[in-house]
Amino acid sequence: MLLRLAIFLPVSLALATPAIAQISLKSIGDTCLETELDECKVLTAGYFNRADYGDDEGAPLIAWQTQAGISEYGVMGGFVLFRHDGDGWAVLDKGFDGYFQMPSLNDENVLHLPGYSQGTGAFNTDRLFRLEDDGTTWTPIDMDNWLVGVELPEDLEIWKGVAFDFSNPWSGYVARSGLWRPDDGNCCPSGGSAVISLEIEGDTLVGKEVEYIPPTGEEEN
């Protein structure tokens, strides 16, 4: 099993980019790499290293950079993920469609990059990947339709982005969200909250059972 060592760098650090071509990450801490943003600043940067107690222990695995800057849509954020192929760094993925937080890598080698969009909806722009058994292939996991088929309590809905938690595969993956009644304001869900269990089936994230938490002072019917 691959474990990992996380090395976090200060807010003033940066990353590099293309795919296939090897990239230098010497400026990972202070220069936006492979960016599409003007006036770009590095928000976070860091590495996950291998720590499987084998011959590759301590070898680099993943590097990241989150960014903020200006796009044609105004103030915007972005990210770049780099993978190490054993010889050098190449771009795994990048995007400039939201604001992104530092990624996490769990004990099942699932890499999660939390993200949310502009606007009051703060809709999810997360990215999710799984490292395959060959130790080099990263498979992107489709997160677009995970809520399809999930049965929420009657007359309650999810109107905004949710908080995904992929940190502990042993206790299970979940999504947490407030629940809106039809006459609620966009700002303020009054219908309690839900914890929705998640599974990765093939290359797709799927929502499963719902744990409903009623509003304070109300009891579930």
PDB file of C-alpha atoms in Angstrom:
ATOM      1  CA  MET A   1       0.000   0.000   0.000  1.00  0.00           C
ATOM      2  CA  LEU A   2       1.268   3.473  -0.830  1.00  0.00           C
ATOM      3  CA  LEU A   3       1.323   5.866   2.061  1.00  0.00           C
ATOM      4  CA  ARG A   4       2.503   9.428   1.715  1.00  0.00           C
ATOM      5  CA  LEU A   5       4.486  12.226   3.225  1.00  0.00           C
ATOM      6  CA  ALA A   6       3.009  15.666   2.755  1.00  0.00           C
ATOM      7  CA  ILE A   7       5.409  18.578   2.508  1.00  0.00           C
ATOM      8  CA  PHE A   8       3.683  21.956   2.672  1.00  0.00           C
ATOM      9  CA  LEU A   9       5.304  25.144   1.474  1.00  0.00           C
ATOM     10  CA  PRO A  10       4.467  28.697   2.561  1.00  0.00           C
ATOM     11  CA  VAL A  11       1.805  30.821   0.916  1.00  0.00           C
ATOM     12  CA  SER A  12       4.423  32.515  -1.255  1.00  0.00           C
ATOM     13  CA  LEU A  13       5.440  29.422  -3.274  1.00  0.00           C
ATOM     14  CA  ALA A  14       4.721  28.118  -6.868  1.00  0.00           C
ATOM     15  CA  LEU A  15       4.643  25.266  -9.508  1.00  0.00           C
ATOM     16  CA  ALA A  16       5.503  24.299 -13.158  1.00  0.00           C
ATOM     17  CA  THR A  17       3.653  22.497 -16.049  1.00  0.00           C
ATOM     18  CA  PRO A  18       3.078  20.782 -19.493  1.00  0.00           C
ATOM     19  CA  ALA A  19       2.374  17.061 -19.902  1.00  0.00           C
ATOM     20  CA  ILE A  20       4.785  14.456 -21.255  1.00  0.00           C
ATOM     21  CA  ALA A  21       7.567  17.052 -21.274  1.00  0.00           C
ATOM     22  CA  GLN A  22       9.404  17.088 -17.982  1.00  0.00           C
ATOM     23  CA  ILE A  23       9.095  20.234 -15.893  1.00  0.00           C
ATOM     24  CA  SER A  24      11.264  21.906 -13.320  1.00  0.00           C
ATOM     25  CA  LEU A  25       9.524  22.717 -10.048  1.00  0.00           C
ATOM     26  CA  LYS A  26      12.334  24.820  -8.612  1.00  0.00           C
ATOM     27  CA  SER A  27      10.007  27.847  -8.555  1.00  0.00           C
ATOM     28  CA  ILE A  28       7.052  25.949  -7.090  1.00  0.00           C
ATOM     29  CA  GLY A  29       6.919  28.273  -4.096  1.00  0.00           C
ATOM     30  CA  ASP A  30       6.890  31.702  -5.697  1.00  0.00           C
ATOM     31  CA  THR A  31       5.955  31.581  -9.391  1.00  0.00           C
ATOM     32  CA  CYS A  32       2.674  30.581 -11.048  1.00  0.00           C
ATOM     33  CA  LEU A  33       3.410  27.763 -13.446  1.00  0.00           C
ATOM     34  CA  GLU A  34       1.276  26.690 -16.411  1.00  0.00           C
ATOM     35  CA  THR A  35      -1.212  29.377 -15.504  1.00  0.00           C
ATOM     36  CA  GLU A  36      -3.958  31.015 -17.562  1.00  0.00           C
ATOM     37  CA  LEU A  37      -4.356  33.838 -15.035  1.00  0.00           C
ATOM     38  CA  ASP A  38      -3.023  37.365 -15.275  1.00  0.00           C
ATOM     39  CA  GLU A  39      -1.447  38.948 -12.197  1.00  0.00           C
ATOM     40  CA  CYS A  40      -1.210  35.441 -10.799  1.00  0.00           C
ATOM     41  CA  LYS A  41      -0.147  34.714  -7.233  1.00  0.00           C
ATOM     42  CA  VAL A  42       0.653  31.367  -5.653  1.00  0.00           C
ATOM     43  CA  LEU A  43      -1.631  30.579  -2.717  1.00  0.00           C
ATOM     44  CA  THR A  44      -0.351  27.134  -1.692  1.00  0.00           C
ATOM     45  CA  ALA A  45       2.132  24.630  -3.048  1.00  0.00           C
ATOM     46  CA  GLY A  46       3.528  21.333  -1.895  1.00  0.00           C
ATOM     47  CA  TYR A  47       4.340  17.680  -2.468  1.00  0.00           C
ATOM     48  CA  PHE A  48       3.159  14.191  -1.606  1.00  0.00           C
ATOM     49  CA  ASN A  49       6.049  11.705  -1.479  1.00  0.00           C
ATOM     50  CA  ARG A  50       6.005   7.912  -1.466  1.00  0.00           C
ATOM     51  CA  ALA A  51       6.407   6.300   1.944  1.00  0.00           C
ATOM     52  CA  ASP A  52       5.704   2.601   1.319  1.00  0.00           C
ATOM     53  CA  TYR A  53       8.930   1.355   2.934  1.00  0.00           C
ATOM     54  CA  GLY A  54      10.046  -0.137  -0.365  1.00  0.00           C
ATOM     55  CA  ASP A  55      12.802   0.824  -2.768  1.00  0.00           C
ATOM     56  CA  ASP A  56      10.848   3.933  -3.755  1.00  0.00           C
ATOM     57  CA  GLU A  57      10.316   5.206  -0.210  1.00  0.00           C
ATOM     58  CA  GLY A  58      10.616   8.994  -0.145  1.00  0.00           C
ATOM     59  CA  ALA A  59      10.431   9.286  -3.931  1.00  0.00           C
ATOM     60  CA  PRO A  60       8.278  12.174  -5.251  1.00  0.00           C
ATOM     61  CA  LEU A  61       4.726  11.319  -6.277  1.00  0.00           C
ATOM     62  CA  ILE A  62       2.490  14.383  -6.636  1.00  0.00           C
ATOM     63  CA  ALA A  63       3.029  18.138  -6.462  1.00  0.00           C
ATOM     64  CA  TRP A  64       0.431  20.883  -6.511  1.00  0.00           C
ATOM     65  CA  GLN A  65      -0.073  24.606  -6.750  1.00  0.00           C
ATOM     66  CA  THR A  66      -3.219  26.650  -6.093  1.00  0.00           C
ATOM     67  CA  GLN A  67      -3.375  30.103  -7.638  1.00  0.00           C
ATOM     68  CA  ALA A  68      -5.343  33.343  -7.667  1.00  0.00           C
ATOM     69  CA  GLY A  69      -5.396  35.985 -10.379  1.00  0.00           C
ATOM     70  CA  ILE A  70      -7.419  37.698 -13.081  1.00  0.00           C
ATOM     71  CA  SER A  71      -9.211  36.002 -15.979  1.00  0.00           C
ATOM     72  CA  GLU A  72     -11.655  37.226 -18.618  1.00  0.00           C
ATOM     73  CA  TYR A  73     -14.368  36.558 -16.026  1.00  0.00           C
ATOM     74  CA  GLY A  74     -12.748  38.720 -13.352  1.00  0.00           C
ATOM     75  CA  VAL A  75     -11.013  37.574 -10.177  1.00  0.00           C
ATOM     76  CA  MET A  76     -10.530  33.822 -10.346  1.00  0.00           C
ATOM     77  CA  GLY A  77      -8.568  30.920  -8.883  1.00  0.00           C
ATOM     78  CA  GLY A  78      -6.887  27.913 -10.384  1.00  0.00           C
ATOM     79  CA  PHE A  79      -4.775  24.839  -9.716  1.00  0.00           C
ATOM     80  CA  VAL A  80      -2.069  22.747 -11.302  1.00  0.00           C
ATOM     81  CA  LEU A  81      -1.329  19.135 -10.339  1.00  0.00           C
ATOM     82  CA  PHE A  82       1.973  17.509 -11.307  1.00  0.00           C
ATOM     83  CA  ARG A  83       2.761  13.801 -11.283  1.00  0.00           C
ATOM     84  CA  HIS A  84       6.225  12.242 -11.088  1.00  0.00           C
ATOM     85  CA  ASP A  85       6.903   9.468 -13.598  1.00  0.00           C
ATOM     86  CA  GLY A  86      10.103   8.245 -11.942  1.00  0.00           C
ATOM     87  CA  ASP A  87      12.304  10.447 -14.080  1.00  0.00           C
ATOM     88  CA  GLY A  88      10.711  13.876 -13.850  1.00  0.00           C
ATOM     89  CA  TRP A  89       7.584  15.984 -13.437  1.00  0.00           C
ATOM     90  CA  ALA A  90       4.688  16.371 -15.874  1.00  0.00           C
ATOM     91  CA  VAL A  91       1.255  17.974 -15.602  1.00  0.00           C
ATOM     92  CA  LEU A  92      -1.470  15.659 -14.357  1.00  0.00           C
ATOM     93  CA  ASP A  93      -4.293  18.198 -14.551  1.00  0.00           C
ATOM     94  CA  LYS A  94      -5.002  21.910 -14.260  1.00  0.00           C
ATOM     95  CA  GLY A  95      -8.064  24.115 -14.153  1.00  0.00           C
ATOM     96  CA  PHE A  96      -9.093  27.732 -13.737  1.00  0.00           C
ATOM     97  CA  ASP A  97     -12.809  27.382 -13.114  1.00  0.00           C
ATOM     98  CA  GLY A  98     -12.990  28.009  -9.372  1.00  0.00           C
ATOM     99  CA  TYR A  99     -11.191  28.588  -6.096  1.00  0.00           C
ATOM    100  CA  PHE A 100      -9.171  25.622  -4.870  1.00  0.00           C
ATOM    101  CA  GLN A 101      -7.839  24.375  -1.562  1.00  0.00           C
ATOM    102  CA  MET A 102      -4.882  22.103  -0.810  1.00  0.00           C
ATOM    103  CA  PRO A 103      -5.379  18.506  -2.000  1.00  0.00           C
ATOM    104  CA  SER A 104      -5.426  15.424   0.203  1.00  0.00           C
ATOM    105  CA  LEU A 105      -4.263  11.874  -0.525  1.00  0.00           C
ATOM    106  CA  ASN A 106      -5.809   9.052   1.505  1.00  0.00           C
ATOM    107  CA  ASP A 107      -4.710   5.524   2.377  1.00  0.00           C
ATOM    108  CA  GLU A 108      -6.420   4.114  -0.729  1.00  0.00           C
ATOM    109  CA  ASN A 109      -4.448   6.510  -2.932  1.00  0.00           C
ATOM    110  CA  VAL A 110      -7.466   8.648  -3.750  1.00  0.00           C
ATOM    111  CA  LEU A 111      -6.411  12.238  -4.429  1.00  0.00           C
ATOM    112  CA  HIS A 112      -9.021  14.931  -3.737  1.00  0.00           C
ATOM    113  CA  LEU A 113      -8.677  18.595  -4.652  1.00  0.00           C
ATOM    114  CA  PRO A 114     -11.541  20.635  -3.109  1.00  0.00           C
ATOM    115  CA  GLY A 115     -12.861  23.539  -5.158  1.00  0.00           C
ATOM    116  CA  TYR A 116     -15.850  25.848  -5.441  1.00  0.00           C
ATOM    117  CA  SER A 117     -17.166  28.273  -8.033  1.00  0.00           C
ATOM    118  CA  GLN A 118     -17.798  31.997  -7.976  1.00  0.00           C
ATOM    119  CA  GLY A 119     -21.196  33.324  -6.925  1.00  0.00           C
ATOM    120  CA  THR A 120     -23.627  32.672  -4.104  1.00  0.00           C
ATOM    121  CA  GLY A 121     -24.090  29.048  -5.115  1.00  0.00           C
ATOM    122  CA  ALA A 122     -20.439  28.167  -4.437  1.00  0.00           C
ATOM    123  CA  PHE A 123     -20.970  25.079  -6.596  1.00  0.00           C
ATOM    124  CA  ASN A 124     -18.375  22.327  -6.561  1.00  0.00           C
ATOM    125  CA  THR A 125     -15.400  22.399  -8.892  1.00  0.00           C
ATOM    126  CA  ASP A 126     -13.595  19.569  -7.033  1.00  0.00           C
ATOM    127  CA  ARG A 127     -11.257  17.139  -8.792  1.00  0.00           C
ATOM    128  CA  LEU A 128     -10.840  13.483  -7.801  1.00  0.00           C
ATOM    129  CA  PHE A 129      -8.230  10.933  -8.919  1.00  0.00           C
ATOM    130  CA  ARG A 130      -7.261   7.359  -8.053  1.00  0.00           C
ATOM    131  CA  LEU A 131      -3.719   6.025  -8.287  1.00  0.00           C
ATOM    132  CA  GLU A 132      -3.826   2.600  -9.916  1.00  0.00           C
ATOM    133  CA  ASP A 133      -1.920  -0.483  -8.795  1.00  0.00           C
ATOM    134  CA  ASP A 134       0.906   0.173 -11.257  1.00  0.00           C
ATOM    135  CA  GLY A 135       1.887   3.130  -9.064  1.00  0.00           C
ATOM    136  CA  THR A 136       2.057   5.583 -11.979  1.00  0.00           C
ATOM    137  CA  THR A 137      -1.409   5.837 -13.578  1.00  0.00           C
ATOM    138  CA  TRP A 138      -3.849   8.411 -12.165  1.00  0.00           C
ATOM    139  CA  THR A 139      -7.473   7.816 -13.184  1.00  0.00           C
ATOM    140  CA  PRO A 140      -9.843  10.815 -13.043  1.00  0.00           C
ATOM    141  CA  ILE A 141     -13.107  10.078 -11.227  1.00  0.00           C
ATOM    142  CA  ASP A 142     -16.315  11.577 -12.671  1.00  0.00           C
ATOM    143  CA  MET A 143     -18.011  13.701  -9.983  1.00  0.00           C
ATOM    144  CA  ASP A 144     -20.685  15.322 -12.168  1.00  0.00           C
ATOM    145  CA  ASN A 145     -23.696  13.102 -11.447  1.00  0.00           C
ATOM    146  CA  TRP A 146     -23.114  11.695  -7.982  1.00  0.00           C
ATOM    147  CA  LEU A 147     -26.432  13.112  -6.672  1.00  0.00           C
ATOM    148  CA  VAL A 148     -28.550  11.378  -9.317  1.00  0.00           C
ATOM    149  CA  GLY A 149     -30.692   8.730  -7.639  1.00  0.00           C
ATOM    150  CA  VAL A 150     -30.033   9.963  -4.103  1.00  0.00           C
ATOM    151  CA  GLU A 151     -33.350  10.088  -2.214  1.00  0.00           C
ATOM    152  CA  LEU A 152     -33.519  13.168  -0.004  1.00  0.00           C
ATOM    153  CA  PRO A 153     -36.362  13.688   2.493  1.00  0.00           C
ATOM    154  CA  GLU A 154     -39.605  14.866   0.869  1.00  0.00           C
ATOM    155  CA  ASP A 155     -39.729  18.563  -0.112  1.00  0.00           C
ATOM    156  CA  LEU A 156     -36.048  19.111   0.727  1.00  0.00           C
ATOM    157  CA  GLU A 157     -33.299  19.887  -1.779  1.00  0.00           C
ATOM    158  CA  ILE A 158     -29.618  20.719  -2.098  1.00  0.00           C
ATOM    159  CA  TRP A 159     -29.194  24.097  -3.771  1.00  0.00           C
ATOM    160  CA  LYS A 160     -25.479  24.769  -3.410  1.00  0.00           C
ATOM    161  CA  GLY A 161     -22.127  23.033  -3.366  1.00  0.00           C
ATOM    162  CA  VAL A 162     -21.502  20.325  -0.785  1.00  0.00           C
ATOM    163  CA  ALA A 163     -18.551  19.492   1.451  1.00  0.00           C
ATOM    164  CA  PHE A 164     -16.929  16.266   0.245  1.00  0.00           C
ATOM    165  CA  ASP A 165     -14.846  14.183   2.656  1.00  0.00           C
ATOM    166  CA  PHE A 166     -12.561  11.513   1.201  1.00  0.00           C
ATOM    167  CA  SER A 167     -10.098  11.535   4.091  1.00  0.00           C
ATOM    168  CA  ASN A 168     -10.907   8.165   5.672  1.00  0.00           C
ATOM    169  CA  PRO A 169     -11.735   5.214   3.378  1.00  0.00           C
ATOM    170  CA  TRP A 170     -12.229   2.947   6.387  1.00  0.00           C
ATOM    171  CA  SER A 171     -15.154   4.940   7.771  1.00  0.00           C
ATOM    172  CA  GLY A 172     -16.429   5.747   4.259  1.00  0.00           C
ATOM    173  CA  TYR A 173     -16.615   8.711   1.919  1.00  0.00           C
ATOM    174  CA  VAL A 174     -19.366  11.266   2.465  1.00  0.00           C
ATOM    175  CA  ALA A 175     -20.848  14.546   1.242  1.00  0.00           C
ATOM    176  CA  ARG A 176     -22.376  16.989   3.750  1.00  0.00           C
ATOM    177  CA  SER A 177     -24.924  19.692   2.952  1.00  0.00           C
ATOM    178  CA  GLY A 178     -27.673  21.824   4.371  1.00  0.00           C
ATOM    179  CA  LEU A 179     -31.180  21.169   3.014  1.00  0.00           C
ATOM    180  CA  TRP A 180     -33.505  23.804   1.565  1.00  0.00           C
ATOM    181  CA  ARG A 181     -37.288  23.964   1.754  1.00  0.00           C
ATOM    182  CA  PRO A 182     -39.122  25.366  -1.306  1.00  0.00           C
ATOM    183  CA  ASP A 183     -39.804  28.746   0.353  1.00  0.00           C
ATOM    184  CA  ASP A 184     -36.305  29.220   1.819  1.00  0.00           C
ATOM    185  CA  GLY A 185     -34.090  32.075   0.764  1.00  0.00           C
ATOM    186  CA  ASN A 186     -31.001  31.104  -1.217  1.00  0.00           C
ATOM    187  CA  CYS A 187     -28.826  32.101   1.710  1.00  0.00           C
ATOM    188  CA  CYS A 188     -30.468  30.113   4.435  1.00  0.00           C
ATOM    189  CA  PRO A 189     -31.477  26.423   4.367  1.00  0.00           C
ATOM    190  CA  SER A 190     -34.045  25.661   7.079  1.00  0.00           C
ATOM    191  CA  GLY A 191     -34.652  21.967   6.434  1.00  0.00           C
ATOM    192  CA  GLY A 192     -31.843  20.525   8.504  1.00  0.00           C
ATOM    193  CA  SER A 193     -28.876  18.781   6.894  1.00  0.00           C
ATOM    194  CA  ALA A 194     -27.809  15.544   5.266  1.00  0.00           C
ATOM    195  CA  VAL A 195     -24.761  13.301   5.302  1.00  0.00           C
ATOM    196  CA  ILE A 196     -24.719  11.291   2.089  1.00  0.00           C
ATOM    197  CA  SER A 197     -22.507   8.208   1.795  1.00  0.00           C
ATOM    198  CA  LEU A 198     -20.428   7.920  -1.374  1.00  0.00           C
ATOM    199  CA  GLU A 199     -18.738   5.132  -3.290  1.00  0.00           C
ATOM    200  CA  ILE A 200     -16.382   5.110  -6.253  1.00  0.00           C
ATOM    201  CA  GLU A 201     -17.793   2.619  -8.755  1.00  0.00           C
ATOM    202  CA  GLY A 202     -15.373   2.135 -11.611  1.00  0.00           C
ATOM    203  CA  ASP A 203     -14.443   5.654 -12.651  1.00  0.00           C
ATOM    204  CA  THR A 204     -17.600   7.319 -11.291  1.00  0.00           C
ATOM    205  CA  LEU A 205     -18.559   8.779  -7.918  1.00  0.00           C
ATOM    206  CA  VAL A 206     -21.990   7.543  -6.804  1.00  0.00           C
ATOM    207  CA  GLY A 207     -24.220   8.806  -3.977  1.00  0.00           C
ATOM    208  CA  LYS A 208     -25.807   6.188  -1.724  1.00  0.00           C
ATOM    209  CA  GLU A 209     -27.641   6.329   1.614  1.00  0.00           C
ATOM    210  CA  VAL A 210     -28.732   9.563   3.282  1.00  0.00           C
ATOM    211  CA  GLU A 211     -28.446  10.292   6.989  1.00  0.00           C
ATOM    212  CA  TYR A 212     -30.940  13.074   7.720  1.00  0.00           C
ATOM    213  CA  ILE A 213     -30.335  15.502  10.586  1.00  0.00           C
ATOM    214  CA  PRO A 214     -33.537  17.483  11.354  1.00  0.00           C
ATOM    215  CA  PRO A 215     -33.382  21.181  12.256  1.00  0.00           C
ATOM    216  CA  THR A 216     -32.713  21.980  15.890  1.00  0.00           C
ATOM    217  CA  GLY A 217     -35.936  21.667  17.874  1.00  0.00           C
ATOM    218  CA  GLU A 218     -37.646  19.459  15.299  1.00  0.00           C
ATOM    219  CA  GLU A 219     -37.930  15.705  15.289  1.00  0.00           C
ATOM    220  CA  GLU A 220     -37.775  13.506  12.211  1.00  0.00           C
ATOM    221  CA  ASN A 221     -41.204  12.141  11.267  1.00  0.00           C
TER     222      ASN A 221
END
